[in-house]
XYZ file of C-alpha atoms in Angstrom:
587
model
C 11.597 -35.604 -13.427
C 14.245 -37.399 -11.620
C 16.976 -35.924 -13.533
C 15.755 -32.355 -13.806
C 18.354 -29.732 -12.871
C 16.354 -27.142 -11.012
C 19.653 -25.212 -10.442
C 19.746 -24.461 -14.070
C 16.373 -22.809 -13.902
C 17.665 -20.738 -10.869
C 20.861 -19.842 -12.854
C 18.654 -18.532 -15.665
C 16.680 -16.581 -13.100
C 19.888 -15.144 -11.715
C 20.630 -13.951 -15.331
C 17.216 -12.069 -15.690
C 17.853 -10.760 -12.172
C 21.185 -9.214 -13.163
C 19.394 -7.555 -16.236
C 16.644 -6.270 -13.915
C 19.234 -4.743 -11.576
C 21.138 -3.165 -14.447
C 18.011 -1.527 -15.796
C 17.182 -0.317 -12.223
C 20.534 1.286 -11.882
C 20.262 2.836 -15.245
C 16.965 4.288 -14.237
C 18.476 5.527 -10.950
C 21.300 7.249 -12.712
C 18.929 9.100 -14.959
C 16.518 10.171 -12.302
C 19.042 11.178 -9.619
C 22.022 12.442 -11.678
C 21.231 13.231 -15.319
C 17.789 14.890 -14.882
C 18.703 16.652 -11.652
C 22.020 17.922 -13.158
C 20.281 19.074 -16.290
C 17.581 20.973 -14.362
C 20.109 22.600 -12.203
C 22.489 23.921 -15.088
C 20.263 24.393 -18.175
C 17.064 26.225 -19.037
C 15.123 26.719 -22.124
C 13.249 24.637 -24.953
C 16.133 22.434 -25.522
C 16.763 21.618 -21.804
C 12.916 20.863 -21.451
C 12.926 18.536 -24.400
C 15.917 16.661 -23.247
C 14.383 16.289 -19.700
C 11.308 14.823 -21.536
C 13.407 12.391 -23.304
C 15.382 11.372 -20.289
C 11.972 10.789 -18.479
C 11.023 8.577 -21.361
C 14.171 6.617 -21.080
C 13.635 6.300 -17.361
C 10.239 4.838 -17.990
C 11.614 2.472 -20.450
C 14.354 1.147 -17.951
C 11.591 0.821 -15.410
C 9.689 -1.339 -17.767
C 12.820 -3.462 -18.291
C 13.387 -3.628 -14.663
C 9.774 -4.878 -14.010
C 9.583 -7.364 -16.749
C 13.105 -8.840 -16.021
C 12.160 -9.066 -12.459
C 8.990 -10.929 -13.273
C 10.852 -13.397 -15.312
C 13.372 -14.014 -12.416
C 10.760 -14.745 -9.964
C 8.674 -16.778 -12.458
C 11.744 -18.994 -13.139
C 12.613 -19.219 -9.297
C 9.002 -20.047 -8.470
C 9.096 -22.731 -11.292
C 12.170 -24.238 -9.723
C 10.704 -24.036 -6.191
C 7.593 -25.958 -7.197
C 9.284 -28.497 -9.435
C 11.799 -29.241 -6.752
C 8.919 -30.025 -4.314
C 7.691 -32.489 -6.873
C 11.171 -33.921 -7.576
C 11.570 -34.528 -3.881
C 8.350 -36.480 -3.582
C 9.400 -38.473 -6.668
C 12.720 -39.291 -5.253
C 11.218 -40.372 -1.948
C 8.951 -42.798 -3.736
C 11.892 -44.067 -5.828
C 13.903 -44.470 -2.548
C 11.214 -46.674 -0.929
C 10.884 -48.715 -4.102
C 14.744 -49.173 -4.185
C 14.662 -50.412 -0.450
C 12.047 -52.967 -1.263
C 13.794 -54.167 -4.380
C 10.989 -53.070 -6.511
C 11.571 -51.801 -10.071
C 10.166 -48.545 -11.184
C 9.860 -48.208 -15.058
C 9.924 -45.104 -17.127
C 6.298 -44.852 -17.412
C 5.960 -44.853 -13.629
C 4.716 -48.428 -13.157
C 6.089 -50.393 -10.321
C 7.127 -54.140 -10.533
C 7.400 -56.113 -7.486
C 8.633 -59.738 -6.961
C 6.959 -62.898 -5.602
C 6.388 -63.152 -1.946
C 4.108 -64.710 0.549
C 2.449 -68.244 0.449
C -0.543 -69.627 -1.469
C -3.381 -70.767 0.654
C -3.539 -74.105 -1.169
C 0.013 -75.071 -2.199
C 2.000 -72.905 -0.061
C 4.125 -71.577 -2.898
C 5.252 -67.904 -3.155
C 2.671 -65.813 -4.837
C 3.819 -64.376 -8.191
C 4.978 -60.807 -8.354
C 3.318 -58.176 -10.653
C 3.255 -54.599 -11.868
C 1.240 -51.744 -10.287
C 0.479 -48.594 -12.182
C -0.608 -45.072 -10.950
C -3.827 -45.387 -12.763
C -5.378 -47.481 -9.985
C -5.094 -50.733 -11.965
C -2.567 -53.243 -10.186
C -0.993 -55.836 -12.130
C -2.304 -58.693 -9.928
C -5.624 -58.600 -7.957
C -6.841 -61.642 -5.953
C -9.537 -63.445 -7.831
C -11.471 -64.472 -4.843
C -11.308 -64.499 -0.939
C -9.529 -67.941 -1.240
C -6.473 -66.440 -2.847
C -4.111 -64.394 -0.582
C -2.734 -61.335 -2.174
C 1.030 -60.817 -2.722
C 2.009 -58.823 0.412
C 4.111 -56.435 -1.924
C 1.039 -55.460 -4.105
C -0.410 -52.856 -1.764
C 2.983 -51.098 -1.137
C 3.743 -51.264 -4.930
C 0.466 -49.595 -5.780
C 1.163 -46.880 -3.194
C 4.341 -46.071 -4.618
C 2.968 -46.178 -8.181
C 0.367 -43.703 -7.106
C 3.011 -41.301 -5.395
C 5.073 -41.508 -8.638
C 2.107 -40.765 -10.871
C 0.953 -37.871 -8.771
C 4.488 -36.310 -8.645
C 4.643 -36.553 -12.516
C 1.284 -35.201 -13.129
C 1.598 -32.375 -10.809
C 4.861 -31.371 -12.322
C 3.346 -31.466 -15.809
C 0.571 -29.125 -14.568
C 3.192 -26.876 -13.042
C 5.162 -26.887 -16.293
C 2.418 -25.967 -18.497
C 1.149 -23.181 -16.103
C 4.576 -21.470 -16.108
C 4.916 -22.032 -19.912
C 1.855 -19.952 -20.491
C 3.068 -17.320 -17.975
C 6.637 -17.062 -19.576
C 5.275 -16.943 -23.156
C 3.290 -13.843 -22.285
C 6.434 -12.020 -20.750
C 7.765 -10.373 -23.923
C 8.230 -6.832 -24.941
C 6.909 -4.921 -27.838
C 9.247 -3.807 -30.592
C 10.552 -0.138 -30.490
C 12.035 2.221 -28.201
C 8.991 3.573 -26.428
C 6.829 1.925 -23.702
C 3.248 3.177 -24.255
C 0.443 2.953 -21.737
C -1.020 -0.090 -23.312
C 2.146 -2.045 -22.738
C 2.009 -0.972 -19.074
C -1.507 -2.538 -19.047
C -0.072 -5.798 -20.328
C 2.536 -5.610 -17.715
C -0.041 -5.237 -15.039
C -1.594 -8.526 -16.321
C 1.792 -10.179 -16.470
C 2.481 -9.014 -12.791
C -0.882 -10.429 -11.680
C -0.145 -13.743 -13.344
C 3.363 -14.062 -11.703
C 1.981 -13.025 -8.316
C -0.517 -15.821 -8.485
C 2.006 -18.336 -9.478
C 4.566 -17.261 -6.844
C 2.083 -17.236 -3.964
C 3.655 -20.154 -2.221
C 7.313 -19.057 -3.076
C 7.046 -15.465 -1.904
C 3.802 -14.023 -0.904
C 2.749 -16.330 1.861
C 5.993 -15.391 3.822
C 5.049 -11.663 3.863
C 4.278 -10.856 7.533
C 0.903 -9.344 7.316
C -0.196 -10.089 10.751
C 3.008 -9.099 12.363
C 3.862 -5.931 14.238
C 5.696 -3.134 12.519
C 8.913 -3.922 14.418
C 8.666 -7.500 13.365
C 8.039 -6.547 9.782
C 11.230 -4.327 9.896
C 13.216 -7.222 11.209
C 11.799 -9.522 8.510
C 12.984 -7.229 5.790
C 16.198 -6.719 7.461
C 16.727 -10.405 7.565
C 16.205 -11.160 3.938
C 18.890 -11.774 1.457
C 19.336 -9.027 -1.230
C 18.148 -11.337 -4.066
C 14.908 -11.992 -1.963
C 14.284 -8.322 -1.406
C 14.692 -7.613 -5.153
C 12.191 -10.269 -5.955
C 9.730 -9.036 -3.511
C 10.028 -5.490 -4.999
C 9.826 -6.635 -8.520
C 6.774 -8.995 -8.094
C 4.904 -7.555 -5.026
C 5.512 -3.854 -5.020
C 1.839 -3.514 -3.989
C 2.411 -5.492 -0.778
C 5.807 -4.162 0.167
C 5.046 -0.570 -0.734
C 2.041 -0.464 1.657
C 3.555 -2.621 4.567
C 4.010 -0.540 7.732
C 7.418 -1.173 9.185
C 9.288 -1.296 5.871
C 11.855 1.449 5.530
C 10.588 4.556 3.592
C 13.161 4.343 0.894
C 12.119 0.754 0.087
C 8.261 1.690 0.237
C 8.946 4.583 -2.039
C 10.733 2.346 -4.625
C 8.012 -0.294 -4.545
C 5.179 2.299 -4.795
C 6.729 4.120 -7.660
C 6.726 0.760 -9.660
C 3.241 -0.215 -8.392
C 2.010 3.248 -9.500
C 2.996 2.417 -13.124
C 1.266 -1.068 -12.809
C -1.899 0.619 -11.313
C -2.021 3.185 -14.241
C -1.597 0.281 -16.604
C -4.344 -1.661 -14.822
C -6.811 1.255 -14.821
C -6.125 2.289 -18.367
C -7.653 -0.938 -19.409
C -11.012 0.121 -17.871
C -13.674 2.641 -18.842
C -15.796 3.124 -15.868
C -15.962 6.454 -13.926
C -14.270 5.294 -10.849
C -11.249 4.109 -12.682
C -11.110 7.390 -14.643
C -11.172 9.330 -11.521
C -8.393 7.375 -9.888
C -6.501 7.347 -13.092
C -6.344 11.198 -13.211
C -5.037 11.304 -9.402
C -2.430 8.663 -10.131
C -1.240 10.545 -13.217
C -0.953 13.809 -11.278
C 1.008 12.038 -8.409
C 3.246 10.586 -11.077
C 3.836 13.987 -12.669
C 4.730 15.457 -9.261
C 7.211 12.548 -8.459
C 9.212 13.650 -11.508
C 9.172 17.307 -10.572
C 12.232 17.124 -8.365
C 10.411 18.947 -5.473
C 12.188 20.102 -2.398
C 11.795 18.543 0.197
C 11.772 15.439 -1.864
C 8.691 13.209 -2.251
C 8.433 9.734 -0.817
C 5.532 7.605 -2.010
C 4.794 5.539 1.070
C 1.394 4.036 -0.196
C -0.714 3.734 -3.227
C -3.676 1.624 -4.037
C -7.015 1.486 -5.950
C -9.111 -0.234 -3.281
C -12.265 1.573 -2.084
C -11.998 5.281 -2.842
C -8.205 4.856 -3.494
C -5.242 5.017 -1.172
C -2.285 7.349 -1.264
C 0.461 8.331 1.397
C 2.928 10.940 0.298
C 5.711 12.440 2.584
C 7.749 15.390 1.758
C 11.078 14.640 3.405
C 12.336 11.128 4.513
C 10.319 10.287 7.526
C 12.985 7.683 8.674
C 15.746 10.213 8.943
C 13.637 13.429 10.055
C 13.532 14.255 13.674
C 10.204 15.851 13.212
C 7.399 14.088 11.287
C 3.771 15.153 10.849
C 0.895 13.132 9.358
C -2.092 14.972 8.056
C -5.324 13.059 7.750
C -7.776 14.590 5.290
C -11.556 14.437 5.693
C -14.954 14.725 3.998
C -15.015 14.035 0.294
C -11.351 13.201 0.099
C -10.547 10.300 -2.446
C -7.824 9.440 -4.872
C -8.551 11.985 -7.601
C -6.914 14.886 -9.246
C -8.190 17.230 -6.637
C -6.458 15.334 -3.877
C -3.320 14.955 -5.859
C -3.260 18.751 -6.371
C -4.854 20.125 -3.106
C -4.116 17.721 -0.323
C -0.696 16.870 -1.386
C -0.083 20.707 -1.469
C -1.113 21.043 2.081
C 1.457 18.491 3.210
C 4.027 20.133 1.044
C 3.309 23.686 2.392
C 3.591 22.137 5.840
C 6.890 20.516 5.129
C 8.350 23.638 3.546
C 7.170 25.708 6.632
C 8.573 23.203 9.070
C 11.993 22.959 7.377
C 12.369 26.735 7.896
C 12.253 26.026 11.709
C 14.162 22.705 11.636
C 15.668 21.318 8.586
C 15.167 17.693 9.904
C 11.424 17.763 9.203
C 9.037 15.782 7.097
C 5.326 16.121 6.349
C 3.029 13.359 5.241
C -0.517 13.415 3.835
C -2.227 10.058 4.775
C -5.228 8.968 2.677
C -5.149 5.371 4.091
C -8.903 5.039 4.641
C -12.232 5.749 2.955
C -13.344 9.225 4.004
C -17.166 9.754 3.806
C -18.300 11.009 0.307
C -21.138 13.328 -0.097
C -22.428 13.969 -3.638
C -24.022 17.279 -2.557
C -20.828 18.588 -0.954
C -21.439 19.799 2.537
C -25.195 19.917 1.904
C -25.659 16.345 3.257
C -23.297 15.917 6.150
C -25.897 13.699 7.853
C -23.972 10.827 6.195
C -21.109 11.365 8.412
C -21.412 8.389 10.708
C -18.524 7.373 12.928
C -17.679 3.977 11.462
C -15.234 5.215 8.842
C -13.454 7.266 11.477
C -13.221 4.173 13.761
C -11.763 1.970 10.830
C -9.403 4.635 9.633
C -8.271 5.309 13.186
C -7.188 1.677 13.431
C -5.169 1.768 10.089
C -3.794 5.111 10.832
C -2.408 3.768 14.216
C -0.764 0.887 12.235
C 0.867 3.363 9.955
C 2.152 5.506 12.882
C 3.677 2.498 14.532
C 5.536 1.786 11.306
C 7.039 5.349 11.426
C 8.019 4.640 15.095
C 9.677 1.362 13.930
C 11.646 2.859 11.026
C 12.670 6.312 12.265
C 16.338 6.307 12.955
C 16.289 9.049 15.650
C 16.372 8.124 19.293
C 13.324 10.186 20.358
C 11.591 11.559 17.138
C 8.813 14.185 17.357
C 5.630 13.045 15.708
C 2.533 15.137 15.183
C -0.903 13.920 14.127
C -2.990 16.531 12.114
C -6.588 15.986 11.429
C -8.704 18.211 9.108
C -12.595 18.236 8.924
C -13.662 14.637 9.308
C -9.917 13.659 9.527
C -9.909 15.107 12.972
C -12.594 12.589 13.929
C -10.465 10.020 12.578
C -7.467 11.189 14.553
C -9.788 11.340 17.661
C -10.785 7.611 17.112
C -7.093 6.779 16.738
C -6.325 8.148 20.136
C -9.023 6.071 21.764
C -7.496 2.737 20.746
C -5.108 0.936 23.148
C -2.034 3.022 23.857
C -3.224 5.997 21.726
C -1.569 6.939 18.546
C 1.974 5.519 18.711
C 4.720 7.916 19.155
C 2.616 10.989 18.831
C 3.530 14.126 20.854
C 1.318 16.799 19.568
C -2.126 16.865 17.943
C -3.538 19.491 15.390
C -7.113 19.804 14.862
C -8.394 22.081 12.186
C -11.802 22.619 10.620
C -13.215 20.072 13.159
C -16.741 19.025 13.691
C -15.749 17.203 16.855
C -13.271 14.458 17.625
C -15.510 12.044 19.571
C -14.254 13.101 22.986
C -15.277 16.019 25.244
C -11.883 17.094 26.670
C -8.379 17.649 25.131
C -6.920 15.549 27.954
C -8.855 12.563 26.526
C -6.523 12.519 23.554
C -3.781 11.029 25.416
C -1.028 13.691 24.834
C -1.849 16.291 27.447
C -3.931 19.526 27.132
C -0.880 21.648 26.320
C -0.198 19.416 23.270
C -3.600 19.591 21.626
C -3.862 22.627 19.109
C -6.969 23.760 17.448
C -7.605 26.123 14.550
C -11.208 27.120 13.856
C -12.131 29.837 11.326
C -14.931 32.259 12.191
C -16.852 31.393 8.935
C -15.976 27.675 8.746
C -19.427 26.165 8.848
C -17.928 22.703 9.831
C -16.665 24.104 13.043
C -20.231 25.282 14.034
C -22.541 22.433 13.026
C -25.184 21.699 15.544
C -25.071 18.547 17.616
C -27.158 15.631 16.548
C -29.340 16.356 19.544
C -29.988 19.919 18.254
C -30.535 18.750 14.751
C -33.052 16.132 16.081
C -35.374 18.999 17.328
C -35.554 20.701 13.952
C -38.226 20.451 11.408
C -38.434 17.268 9.499
C -37.352 18.882 6.278
C -34.204 20.428 7.797
C -33.237 17.118 9.344
C -33.562 15.345 6.148
C -31.270 17.841 4.432
C -28.584 17.452 7.078
C -26.832 19.688 9.835
C -25.706 22.297 7.076
C -29.341 23.132 6.157
C -29.972 23.586 9.995
C -27.064 25.776 10.217
C -28.231 27.947 7.213
C -31.831 28.040 8.810
C -30.068 29.810 11.640
C -32.038 28.783 14.705
C -30.531 25.154 14.802
C -26.773 26.283 14.808
C -24.742 25.780 17.801
C -26.178 27.790 20.632
C -23.231 28.149 22.883
C -23.505 24.829 24.671
C -20.158 23.741 22.910
C -21.692 20.523 21.381
C -20.850 19.832 17.519
C -21.776 16.923 15.445
C -19.172 14.613 16.851
C -19.014 15.967 20.509
C -17.749 19.159 22.135
C -16.252 21.865 20.030
C -12.432 21.493 20.278
C -12.214 25.265 19.957
C -14.330 25.865 23.125
C -13.020 26.654 26.670
C -14.649 23.418 28.102
C -12.672 21.325 25.536
C -9.327 22.616 27.075
C -7.176 22.712 24.018
C -4.762 25.552 22.936
C -6.298 27.600 20.053
C -4.157 29.325 17.422
C -5.282 32.231 15.367
C -6.600 31.834 11.789
C -8.153 34.019 9.398
C -11.954 34.206 9.481
C -12.353 33.291 5.849
C -15.177 34.090 3.320
C -18.606 33.824 4.724
C -20.871 30.776 3.753
C -23.124 32.960 1.758
C -21.671 36.008 0.046
C -21.915 38.207 -2.897
C -20.559 35.390 -5.039
C -22.927 32.767 -3.620
C -22.110 29.821 -1.414
C -18.560 29.380 -0.371
C -16.956 26.854 1.921
C -13.404 28.559 1.407
C -13.024 29.109 5.156
C -12.974 25.408 5.516
C -9.976 24.721 3.206
C -7.467 27.571 3.912
C -5.822 26.451 7.175
C -2.685 24.985 5.431
C -2.343 27.614 2.661
C 0.558 30.300 3.419
C -1.049 32.581 1.001
C -4.524 32.602 2.191
C -3.920 32.204 5.813
C -0.297 32.821 6.627
C -0.722 32.801 10.416
C -2.441 29.409 10.492
C -0.018 27.739 8.076
C 2.907 29.015 10.021
C 1.419 27.748 13.367
C 0.882 24.308 11.900
C 4.516 24.330 10.593
C 5.860 25.418 14.030
C 3.973 22.649 15.710
C 5.168 20.072 13.216
C 8.737 21.266 13.642
C 8.608 20.713 17.337
C 8.490 24.458 18.092
C 4.981 24.854 19.462
C 6.207 27.169 22.223
C 6.610 29.898 19.529
C 3.006 29.665 18.471
C 0.872 32.630 19.417
C -2.350 31.675 21.097
C -5.836 33.200 21.230
C -8.662 32.620 23.536
C -11.423 29.924 23.071
C -14.574 30.733 21.478
């Protein structure tokens, strides 16, 4: 322990770090140069096959990057913990040397004669203390004075024994971790290997808690987190990205390109983690993760940035089309009822943000559009038939987290005065409304768009904190969610209708909104009394038509094919061109 060279462990860590960085550079070259160049110049089966092979090679490099990064951090963390015990040992040895004690190889401590005997006055003999609580010389009775060195020698022996014992435990703990960090033979990295990698990462994260994780500023402001990251050495950043991609990728205030890199790695770890389970929730989230992964490799324009991913609750996913740090105009869309991390979200909600981004770029190329699933939206097993489950607690919690995310955008955006837009759809509009009521409102937001809204929790547009002229509403004629009765109206209905929820009341006819502008969560944002600006939208299909029940009118606002006017209006607002949006009267 005394002669352990921790610097050699750190040197080995540097070697693995170099290998990790080379793998990352190789992956980056494949993704940004080879595949993009191939897609842009070649077509046909051969080109498709080459792209597939390159994707596999990129995935292999990603695996090498992750595993080598884990090795680096494991070795650095081992050196960090061993050095702490080495310091404790050296301090004990220094105290022993100052007192002229002798510390033996087994950790026992010999001390010289000292003091005076009570009877003959002669110096009391020395002895040897061990760290096992058995001193070499104990007084036999109260008539014999102890050697004054005995207690100090025992204390030093205990410190030596503790340092060596703790170091031994550390050594075995890291030995088990390092032995598991090994690759399968062959040139492919199957899903099962990523499952093992997820387990490896969890083990290294646990071991490196004191070395890395405890320093992550979870309780700091977004600006302070940005400064923390900027102040780290490059090697420290690399270690955080390799070992804690889940933490760094979901930390508001970290630059978008860094979050994207971290979350792409964490995405693979999550896929590996969920592959090892067979429950319905895991399978549902796995389908969503795989679809997001597929789209990340599609070379979409504007480019995708994965700003958040996680499997907690109903799942988390934050995707931006366009870099929100460099774009002058950034919109963030909050989805609503029944949204969760599944394949439907990955195909439908991501497309809404992508359509908004493509539309906004037409008016200002410096635009980015985000879909933000950073909260647990209400889930109704019967679709819209049981909207009574829609309480306000999820919106309140979601609003708090959404504000944290938006404060991160404000901190990392490189423009002097970026234009930010918050977009709430369905229950997401209630979440946006809740966010506006927190201290200071939604950070940096200039405009608010509410579509398919059952109410936002306030009665007037001016209460949202951006001014009446900056609150925009889209409400389709046949969108049942925008015409739900208020809770007070529903309360006067028959017991059976109340039990079925507000949609059943709507279908019954006599309990629908009767013109007093009250919806489930407050005044109708499309009403004159609310005071927002209403843009035209298509009426959409009726709730009950020839083909049965349809809620299509609730889901077409962002779709340029099904409702070009609405989609274009949202894009104009997101691009900071709201003055060009045509308006219609309130209902």
